[in-house]
Protein backbone atom coordinates (compact mmCIF):
# COMPACT_ATOMS: atom_id res chain seq x y z
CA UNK A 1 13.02 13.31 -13.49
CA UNK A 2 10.16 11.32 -12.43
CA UNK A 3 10.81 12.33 -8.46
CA UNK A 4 10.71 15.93 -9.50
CA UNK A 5 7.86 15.18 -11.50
CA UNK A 6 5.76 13.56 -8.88
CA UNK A 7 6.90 16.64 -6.56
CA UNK A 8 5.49 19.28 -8.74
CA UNK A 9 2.09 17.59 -9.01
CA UNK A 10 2.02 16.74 -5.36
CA UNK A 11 2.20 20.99 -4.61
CA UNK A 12 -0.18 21.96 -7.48
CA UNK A 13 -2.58 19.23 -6.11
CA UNK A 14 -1.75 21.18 -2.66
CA UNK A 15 -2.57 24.72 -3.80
CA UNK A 16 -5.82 23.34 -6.00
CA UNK A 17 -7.38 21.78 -2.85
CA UNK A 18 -6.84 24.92 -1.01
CA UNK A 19 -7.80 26.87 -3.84
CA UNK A 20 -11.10 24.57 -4.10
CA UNK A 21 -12.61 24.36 -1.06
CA UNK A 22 -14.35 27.50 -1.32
CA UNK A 23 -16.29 26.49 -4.52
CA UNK A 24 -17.12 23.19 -3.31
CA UNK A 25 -20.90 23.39 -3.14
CA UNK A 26 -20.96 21.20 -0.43
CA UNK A 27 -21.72 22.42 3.95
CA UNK A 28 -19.32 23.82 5.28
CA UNK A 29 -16.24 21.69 6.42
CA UNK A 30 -17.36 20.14 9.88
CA UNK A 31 -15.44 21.64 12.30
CA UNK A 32 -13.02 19.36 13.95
CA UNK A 33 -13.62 17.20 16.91
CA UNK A 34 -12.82 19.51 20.25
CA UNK A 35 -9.57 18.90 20.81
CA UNK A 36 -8.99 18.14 24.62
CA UNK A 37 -5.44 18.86 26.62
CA UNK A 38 -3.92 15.65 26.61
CA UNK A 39 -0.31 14.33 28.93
CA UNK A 40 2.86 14.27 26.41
CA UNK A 41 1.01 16.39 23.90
CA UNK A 42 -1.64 14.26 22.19
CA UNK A 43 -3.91 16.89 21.56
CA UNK A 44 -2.30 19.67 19.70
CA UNK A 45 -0.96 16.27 17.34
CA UNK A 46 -4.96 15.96 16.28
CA UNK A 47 -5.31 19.59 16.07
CA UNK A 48 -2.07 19.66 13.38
CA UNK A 49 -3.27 16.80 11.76
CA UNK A 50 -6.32 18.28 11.47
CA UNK A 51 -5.66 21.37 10.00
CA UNK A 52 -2.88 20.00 7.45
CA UNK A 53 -4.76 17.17 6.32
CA UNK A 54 -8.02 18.72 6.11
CA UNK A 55 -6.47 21.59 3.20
CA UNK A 56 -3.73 22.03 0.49
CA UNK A 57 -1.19 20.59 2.88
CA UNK A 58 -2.22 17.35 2.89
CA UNK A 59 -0.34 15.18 0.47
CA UNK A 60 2.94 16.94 1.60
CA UNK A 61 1.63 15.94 5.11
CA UNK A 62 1.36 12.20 4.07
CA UNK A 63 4.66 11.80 1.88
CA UNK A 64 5.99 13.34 5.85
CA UNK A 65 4.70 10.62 7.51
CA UNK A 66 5.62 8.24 4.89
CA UNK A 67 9.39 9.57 5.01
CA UNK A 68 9.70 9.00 8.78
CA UNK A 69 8.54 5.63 8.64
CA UNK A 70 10.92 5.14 5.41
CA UNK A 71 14.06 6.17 7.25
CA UNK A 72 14.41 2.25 8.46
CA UNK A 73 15.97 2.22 5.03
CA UNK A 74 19.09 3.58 6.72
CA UNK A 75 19.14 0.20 8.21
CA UNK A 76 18.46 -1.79 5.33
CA UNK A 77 17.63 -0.56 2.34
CA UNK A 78 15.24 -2.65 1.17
CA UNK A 79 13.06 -1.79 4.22
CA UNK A 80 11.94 1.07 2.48
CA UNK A 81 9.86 -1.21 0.18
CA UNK A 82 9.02 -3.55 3.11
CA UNK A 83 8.65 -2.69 6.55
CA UNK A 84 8.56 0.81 5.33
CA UNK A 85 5.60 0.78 3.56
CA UNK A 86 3.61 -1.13 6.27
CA UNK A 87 4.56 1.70 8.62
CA UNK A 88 3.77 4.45 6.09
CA UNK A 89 0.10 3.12 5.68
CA UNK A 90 -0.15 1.93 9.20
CA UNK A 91 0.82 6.02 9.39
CA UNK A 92 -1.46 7.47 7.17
CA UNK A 93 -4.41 5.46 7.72
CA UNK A 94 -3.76 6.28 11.70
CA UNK A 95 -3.70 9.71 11.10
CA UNK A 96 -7.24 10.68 8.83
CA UNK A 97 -8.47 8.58 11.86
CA UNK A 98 -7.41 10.59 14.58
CA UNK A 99 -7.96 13.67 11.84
CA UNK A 100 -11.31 12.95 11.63
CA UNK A 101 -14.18 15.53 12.51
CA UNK A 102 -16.86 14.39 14.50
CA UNK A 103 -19.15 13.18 13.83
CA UNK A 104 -17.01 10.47 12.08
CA UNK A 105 -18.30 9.29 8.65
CA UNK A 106 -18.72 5.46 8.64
CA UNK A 107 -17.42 5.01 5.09
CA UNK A 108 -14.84 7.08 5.93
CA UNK A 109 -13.83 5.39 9.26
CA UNK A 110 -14.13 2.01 7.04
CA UNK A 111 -11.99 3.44 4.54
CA UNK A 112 -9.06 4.85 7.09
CA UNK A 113 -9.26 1.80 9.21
CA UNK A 114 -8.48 -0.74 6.36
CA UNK A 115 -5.42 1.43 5.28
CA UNK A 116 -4.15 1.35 8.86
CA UNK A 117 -5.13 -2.48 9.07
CA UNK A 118 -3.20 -3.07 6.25
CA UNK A 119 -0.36 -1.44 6.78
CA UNK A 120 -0.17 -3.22 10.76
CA UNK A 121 -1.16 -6.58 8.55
CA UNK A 122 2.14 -6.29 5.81
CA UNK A 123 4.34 -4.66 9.02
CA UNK A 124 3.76 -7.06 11.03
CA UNK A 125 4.12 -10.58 9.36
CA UNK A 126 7.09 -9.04 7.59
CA UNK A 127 8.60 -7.87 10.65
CA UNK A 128 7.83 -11.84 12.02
CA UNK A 129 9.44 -13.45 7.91
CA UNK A 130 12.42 -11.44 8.88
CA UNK A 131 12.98 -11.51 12.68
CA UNK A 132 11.14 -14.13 14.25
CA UNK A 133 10.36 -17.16 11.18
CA UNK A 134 12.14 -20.74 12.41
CA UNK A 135 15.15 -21.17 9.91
CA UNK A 136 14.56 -18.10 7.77
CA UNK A 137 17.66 -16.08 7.55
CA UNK A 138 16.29 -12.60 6.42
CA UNK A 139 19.45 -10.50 7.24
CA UNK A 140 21.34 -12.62 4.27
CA UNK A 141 18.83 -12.16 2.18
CA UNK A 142 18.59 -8.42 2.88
CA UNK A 143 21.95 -7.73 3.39
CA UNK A 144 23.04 -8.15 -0.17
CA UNK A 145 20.64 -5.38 -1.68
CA UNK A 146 22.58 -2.61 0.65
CA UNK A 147 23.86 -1.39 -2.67
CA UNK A 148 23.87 2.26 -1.51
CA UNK A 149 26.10 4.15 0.42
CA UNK A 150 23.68 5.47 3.76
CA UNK A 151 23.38 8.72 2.91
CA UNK A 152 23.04 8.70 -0.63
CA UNK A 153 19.05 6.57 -0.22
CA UNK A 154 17.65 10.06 0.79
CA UNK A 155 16.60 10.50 -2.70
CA UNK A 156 15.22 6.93 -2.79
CA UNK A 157 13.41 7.31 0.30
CA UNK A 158 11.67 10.47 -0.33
CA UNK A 159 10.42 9.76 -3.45
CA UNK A 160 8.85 6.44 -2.43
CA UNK A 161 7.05 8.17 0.32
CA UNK A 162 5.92 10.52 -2.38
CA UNK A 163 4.53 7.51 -4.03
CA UNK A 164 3.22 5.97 -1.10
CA UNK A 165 1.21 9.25 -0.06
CA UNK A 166 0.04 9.25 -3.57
CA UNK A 167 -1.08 5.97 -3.01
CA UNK A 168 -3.12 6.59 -0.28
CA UNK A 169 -4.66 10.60 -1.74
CA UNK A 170 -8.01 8.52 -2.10
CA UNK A 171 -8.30 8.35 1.05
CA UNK A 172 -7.47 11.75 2.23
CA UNK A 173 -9.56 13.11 -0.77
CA UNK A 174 -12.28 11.03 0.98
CA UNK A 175 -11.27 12.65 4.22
CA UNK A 176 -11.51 16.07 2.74
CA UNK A 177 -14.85 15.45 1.19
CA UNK A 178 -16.50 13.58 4.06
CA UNK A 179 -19.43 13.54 4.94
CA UNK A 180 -20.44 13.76 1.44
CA UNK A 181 -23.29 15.48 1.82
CA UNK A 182 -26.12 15.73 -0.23
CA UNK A 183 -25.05 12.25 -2.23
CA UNK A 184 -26.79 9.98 -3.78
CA UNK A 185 -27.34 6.69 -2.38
CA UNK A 186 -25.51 5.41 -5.81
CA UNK A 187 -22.93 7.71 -4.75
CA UNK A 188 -22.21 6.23 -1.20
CA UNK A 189 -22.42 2.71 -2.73
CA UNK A 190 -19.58 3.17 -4.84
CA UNK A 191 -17.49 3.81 -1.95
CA UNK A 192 -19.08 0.85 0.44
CA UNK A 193 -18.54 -1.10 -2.90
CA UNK A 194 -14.45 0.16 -2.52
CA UNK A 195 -14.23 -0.36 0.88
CA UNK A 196 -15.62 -4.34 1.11
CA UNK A 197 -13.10 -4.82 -2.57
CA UNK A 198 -10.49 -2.91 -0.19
CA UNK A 199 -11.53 -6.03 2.73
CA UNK A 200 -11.33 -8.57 0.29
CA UNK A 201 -8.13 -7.74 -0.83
CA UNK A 202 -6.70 -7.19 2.66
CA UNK A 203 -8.06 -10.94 3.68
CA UNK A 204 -6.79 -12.31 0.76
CA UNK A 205 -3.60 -11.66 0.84
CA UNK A 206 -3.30 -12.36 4.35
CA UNK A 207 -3.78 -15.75 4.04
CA UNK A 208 -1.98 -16.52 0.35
CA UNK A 209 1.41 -14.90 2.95
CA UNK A 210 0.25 -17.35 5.56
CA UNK A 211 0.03 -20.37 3.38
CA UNK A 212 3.15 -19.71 1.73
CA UNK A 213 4.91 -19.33 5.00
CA UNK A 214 3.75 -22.21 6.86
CA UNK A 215 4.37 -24.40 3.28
CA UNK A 216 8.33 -22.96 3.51
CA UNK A 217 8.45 -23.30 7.58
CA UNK A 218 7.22 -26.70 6.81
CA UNK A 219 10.09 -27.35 4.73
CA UNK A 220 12.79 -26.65 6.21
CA UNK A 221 11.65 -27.86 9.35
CA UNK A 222 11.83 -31.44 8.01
CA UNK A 223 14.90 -30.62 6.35
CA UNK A 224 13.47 -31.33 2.85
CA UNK A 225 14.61 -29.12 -0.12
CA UNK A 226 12.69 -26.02 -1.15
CA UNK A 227 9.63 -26.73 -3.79
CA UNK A 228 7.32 -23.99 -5.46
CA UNK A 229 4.18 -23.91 -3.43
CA UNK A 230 1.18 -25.03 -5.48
CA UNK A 231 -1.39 -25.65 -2.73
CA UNK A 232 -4.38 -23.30 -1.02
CA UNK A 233 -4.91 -19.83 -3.46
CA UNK A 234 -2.15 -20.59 -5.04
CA UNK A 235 -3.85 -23.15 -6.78
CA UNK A 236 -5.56 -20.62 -9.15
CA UNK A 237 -3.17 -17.28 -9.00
CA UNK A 238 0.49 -18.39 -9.26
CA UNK A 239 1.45 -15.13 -7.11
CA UNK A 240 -2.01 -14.72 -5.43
CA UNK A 241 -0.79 -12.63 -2.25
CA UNK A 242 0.14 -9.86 -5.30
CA UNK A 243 -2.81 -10.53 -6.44
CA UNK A 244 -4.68 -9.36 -2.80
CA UNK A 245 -2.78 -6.62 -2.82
CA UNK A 246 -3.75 -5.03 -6.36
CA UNK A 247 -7.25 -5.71 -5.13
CA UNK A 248 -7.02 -3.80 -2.23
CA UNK A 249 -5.40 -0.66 -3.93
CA UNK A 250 -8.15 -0.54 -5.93
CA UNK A 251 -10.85 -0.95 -3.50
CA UNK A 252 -9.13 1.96 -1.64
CA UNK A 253 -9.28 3.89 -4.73
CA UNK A 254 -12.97 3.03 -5.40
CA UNK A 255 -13.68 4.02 -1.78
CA UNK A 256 -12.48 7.29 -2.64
CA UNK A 257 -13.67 7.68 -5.98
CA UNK A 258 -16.49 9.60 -4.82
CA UNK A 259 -14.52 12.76 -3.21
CA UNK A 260 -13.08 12.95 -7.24
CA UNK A 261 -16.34 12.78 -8.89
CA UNK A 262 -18.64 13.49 -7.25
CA UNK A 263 -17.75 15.89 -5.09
CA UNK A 264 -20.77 19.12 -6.22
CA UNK A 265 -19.63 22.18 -7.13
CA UNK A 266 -15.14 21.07 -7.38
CA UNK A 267 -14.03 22.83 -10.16
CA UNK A 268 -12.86 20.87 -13.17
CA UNK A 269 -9.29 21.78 -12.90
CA UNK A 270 -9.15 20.55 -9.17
CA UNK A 271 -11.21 17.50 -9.96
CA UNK A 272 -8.62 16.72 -12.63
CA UNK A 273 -5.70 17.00 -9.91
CA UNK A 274 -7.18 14.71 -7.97
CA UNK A 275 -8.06 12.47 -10.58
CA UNK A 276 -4.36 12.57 -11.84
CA UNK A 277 -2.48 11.64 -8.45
CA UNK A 278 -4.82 8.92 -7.21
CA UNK A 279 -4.49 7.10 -10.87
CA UNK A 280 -0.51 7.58 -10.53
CA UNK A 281 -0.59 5.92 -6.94
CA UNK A 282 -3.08 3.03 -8.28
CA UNK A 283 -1.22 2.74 -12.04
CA UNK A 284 2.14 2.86 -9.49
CA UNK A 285 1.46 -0.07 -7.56
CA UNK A 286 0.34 -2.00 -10.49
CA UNK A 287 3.68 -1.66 -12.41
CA UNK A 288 4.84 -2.61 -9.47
CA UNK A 289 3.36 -5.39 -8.88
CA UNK A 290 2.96 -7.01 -12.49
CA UNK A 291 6.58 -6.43 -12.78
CA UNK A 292 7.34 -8.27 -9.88
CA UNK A 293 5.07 -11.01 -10.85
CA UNK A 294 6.98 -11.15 -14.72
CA UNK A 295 10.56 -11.38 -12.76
CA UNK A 296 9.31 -13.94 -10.53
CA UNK A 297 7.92 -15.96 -13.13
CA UNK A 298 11.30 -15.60 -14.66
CA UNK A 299 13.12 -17.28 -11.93
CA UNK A 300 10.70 -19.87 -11.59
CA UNK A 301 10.80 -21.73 -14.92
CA UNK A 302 14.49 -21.12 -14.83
CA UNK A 303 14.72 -23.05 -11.57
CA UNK A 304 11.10 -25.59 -12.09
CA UNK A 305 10.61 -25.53 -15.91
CA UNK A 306 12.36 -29.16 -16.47
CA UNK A 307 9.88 -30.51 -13.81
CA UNK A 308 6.59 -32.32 -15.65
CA UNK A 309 4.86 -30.90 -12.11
CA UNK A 310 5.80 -27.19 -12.45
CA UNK A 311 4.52 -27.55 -16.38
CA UNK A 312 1.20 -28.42 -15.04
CA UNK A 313 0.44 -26.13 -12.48
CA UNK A 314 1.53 -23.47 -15.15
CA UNK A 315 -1.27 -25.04 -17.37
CA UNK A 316 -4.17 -25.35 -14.69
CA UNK A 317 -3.49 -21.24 -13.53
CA UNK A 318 -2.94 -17.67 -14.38
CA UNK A 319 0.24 -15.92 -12.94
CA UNK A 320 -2.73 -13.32 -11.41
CA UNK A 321 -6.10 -13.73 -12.10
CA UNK A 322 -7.54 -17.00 -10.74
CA UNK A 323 -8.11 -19.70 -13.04
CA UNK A 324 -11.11 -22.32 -11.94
């Protein structure tokens, strides 16, 4: 029920916009950057982009992206929440950046280029954990969770990129409503404000992956047994690279929080729409997230709780928030 659910919303949200844009009471739309004839192609990609992210088609244009990059699932299923979703926002970001009319809006360039960095960031170091790591054996770790027959994760895979693309509507609200003209300098700080939270959270999970990773190569490169590691962010936040990442989803929301509000002359209704899917992408990722971080709190005091060690780094921290 709940893919169906998030479908139906996804192609009201698709007629509103379309149905919107001529009460915004905003300047006209810039018109997109010329498009020049490029080899293989290149340029009638921008000029689709363009055009279907730029009206009502454009969160049925990101959950497309999202599913193409989700079909690694077909591999291994649990790609589809892993490498998948690097590639999706590698995808989407990419995209409202090449969409973009000129002249590009700096706050929007910001906001599309951290998406994209982020999703090359998670691809890419979980592309090295599984591939590439010294003595880390991802395929029998991965290989298990192939619980599915092939065909049958279709379902699975389109309604993730569903979620992902609703994930990401801040931003392409934000494209849709760039430049926003006419706003406030209060206005435009709210979405600076979004896009340095949106940084923050990016860097910070970066390293809490690193540190973890090196701790665990570290490990088993001396041959010693595996330990929890307590060390560098971890110190404070017990799971502090889920921590970076709720930050950044709602720096990316906050950078787009602007196209939703204040946005002159949207009509209530489509305001509402808006509202409605970037909260489920944001409220999404945070079950997500928190539910990961109760299960893998879980498995830790099953496996540290008789150790006096793992009793006081649960004292001296938070399983999220930082505790100083």
């Amino acid at each position: 029920m709940l893919p169906r659910s998030l479908l139906l919303l996804s192609l009201a949200s698709a007629d509103a916009f379309a149905a919107a844009r001529p009460h915004l009471g905003l300047p006209p739309r810039p018109a997109a950057r010329p498009v020049h004839v490029l080899r293989g192609g290149g340029g009638a990609l921008q000029a689709s982009l363009a055009g279907a992210l730029a009206g009502g088609m454009a969160l049925p244009t990101a959950t497309g992206i999202a599913a193409a990059c989700g079909t690694l699932c077909y591999i291994r299923q649990a790609y589809i929440f892993s490498l998948s979703y690097g590639l999706s926002m590698l995808g989407i970001g990419g995209a409202v950046l090449l969409a973009a009319p000129a002249p590009r809006s700096p706050l929007l360039a910001a906001h599309a280029g951290l998406v994209a960095a982020y999703g090359a960031r998670l691809f890419a170091f979980l592309l090295w954990r599984q591939k590439f790591q010294p003595a880390y054996d991802g395929e029998a770790r991965l290989k298990p969770l192939d619980k599915t027959p092939r065909l049958q994760r279709t379902p699975i895979l389109l309604s993730t990129a569903l979620f992902y693309s609703l994930l990401a509507s801040p931003l392409l609200f934000h494209l849709q409503a760039a430049p926003l003209a006419g706003a406030s300098a209060a206005v435009a700080g709210v979405s600076a404000a979004g896009a340095a939270v949106a940084a923050a959270g990016l860097v910070y999970e970066a390293v809490a992956d690193q540190q973890k990773s090196r701790f665990k190569m570290a490990l088993r490169a001396g041959g010693a047994k595996d330990r929890l590691y307590m060390g560098g962010l971890y110190a404070q936040s017990r799971h502090a690279n889920y921590l970076g990442e709720l930050v950044f989803w709602t720096g990316s929301f906050l950078a787009g929080a602007p196209s939703i509000a204040a946005a002159a002359g949207l009509p209530l209704w489509a305001r509402a729409l808006r509202l409605v899917a970037a909260s489920l992408g944001l409220a999404g990722i945070f079950f997500i997230m928190t539910s990961a971080t109760k299960r893998l709190e879980g498995k830790q005091r099953e496996k540290y709780g008789a150790e006096a060690e793992y009793a006081e780094y649960r004292a001296s921290t938070n399983a999220l928030l930082p505790k100083f």
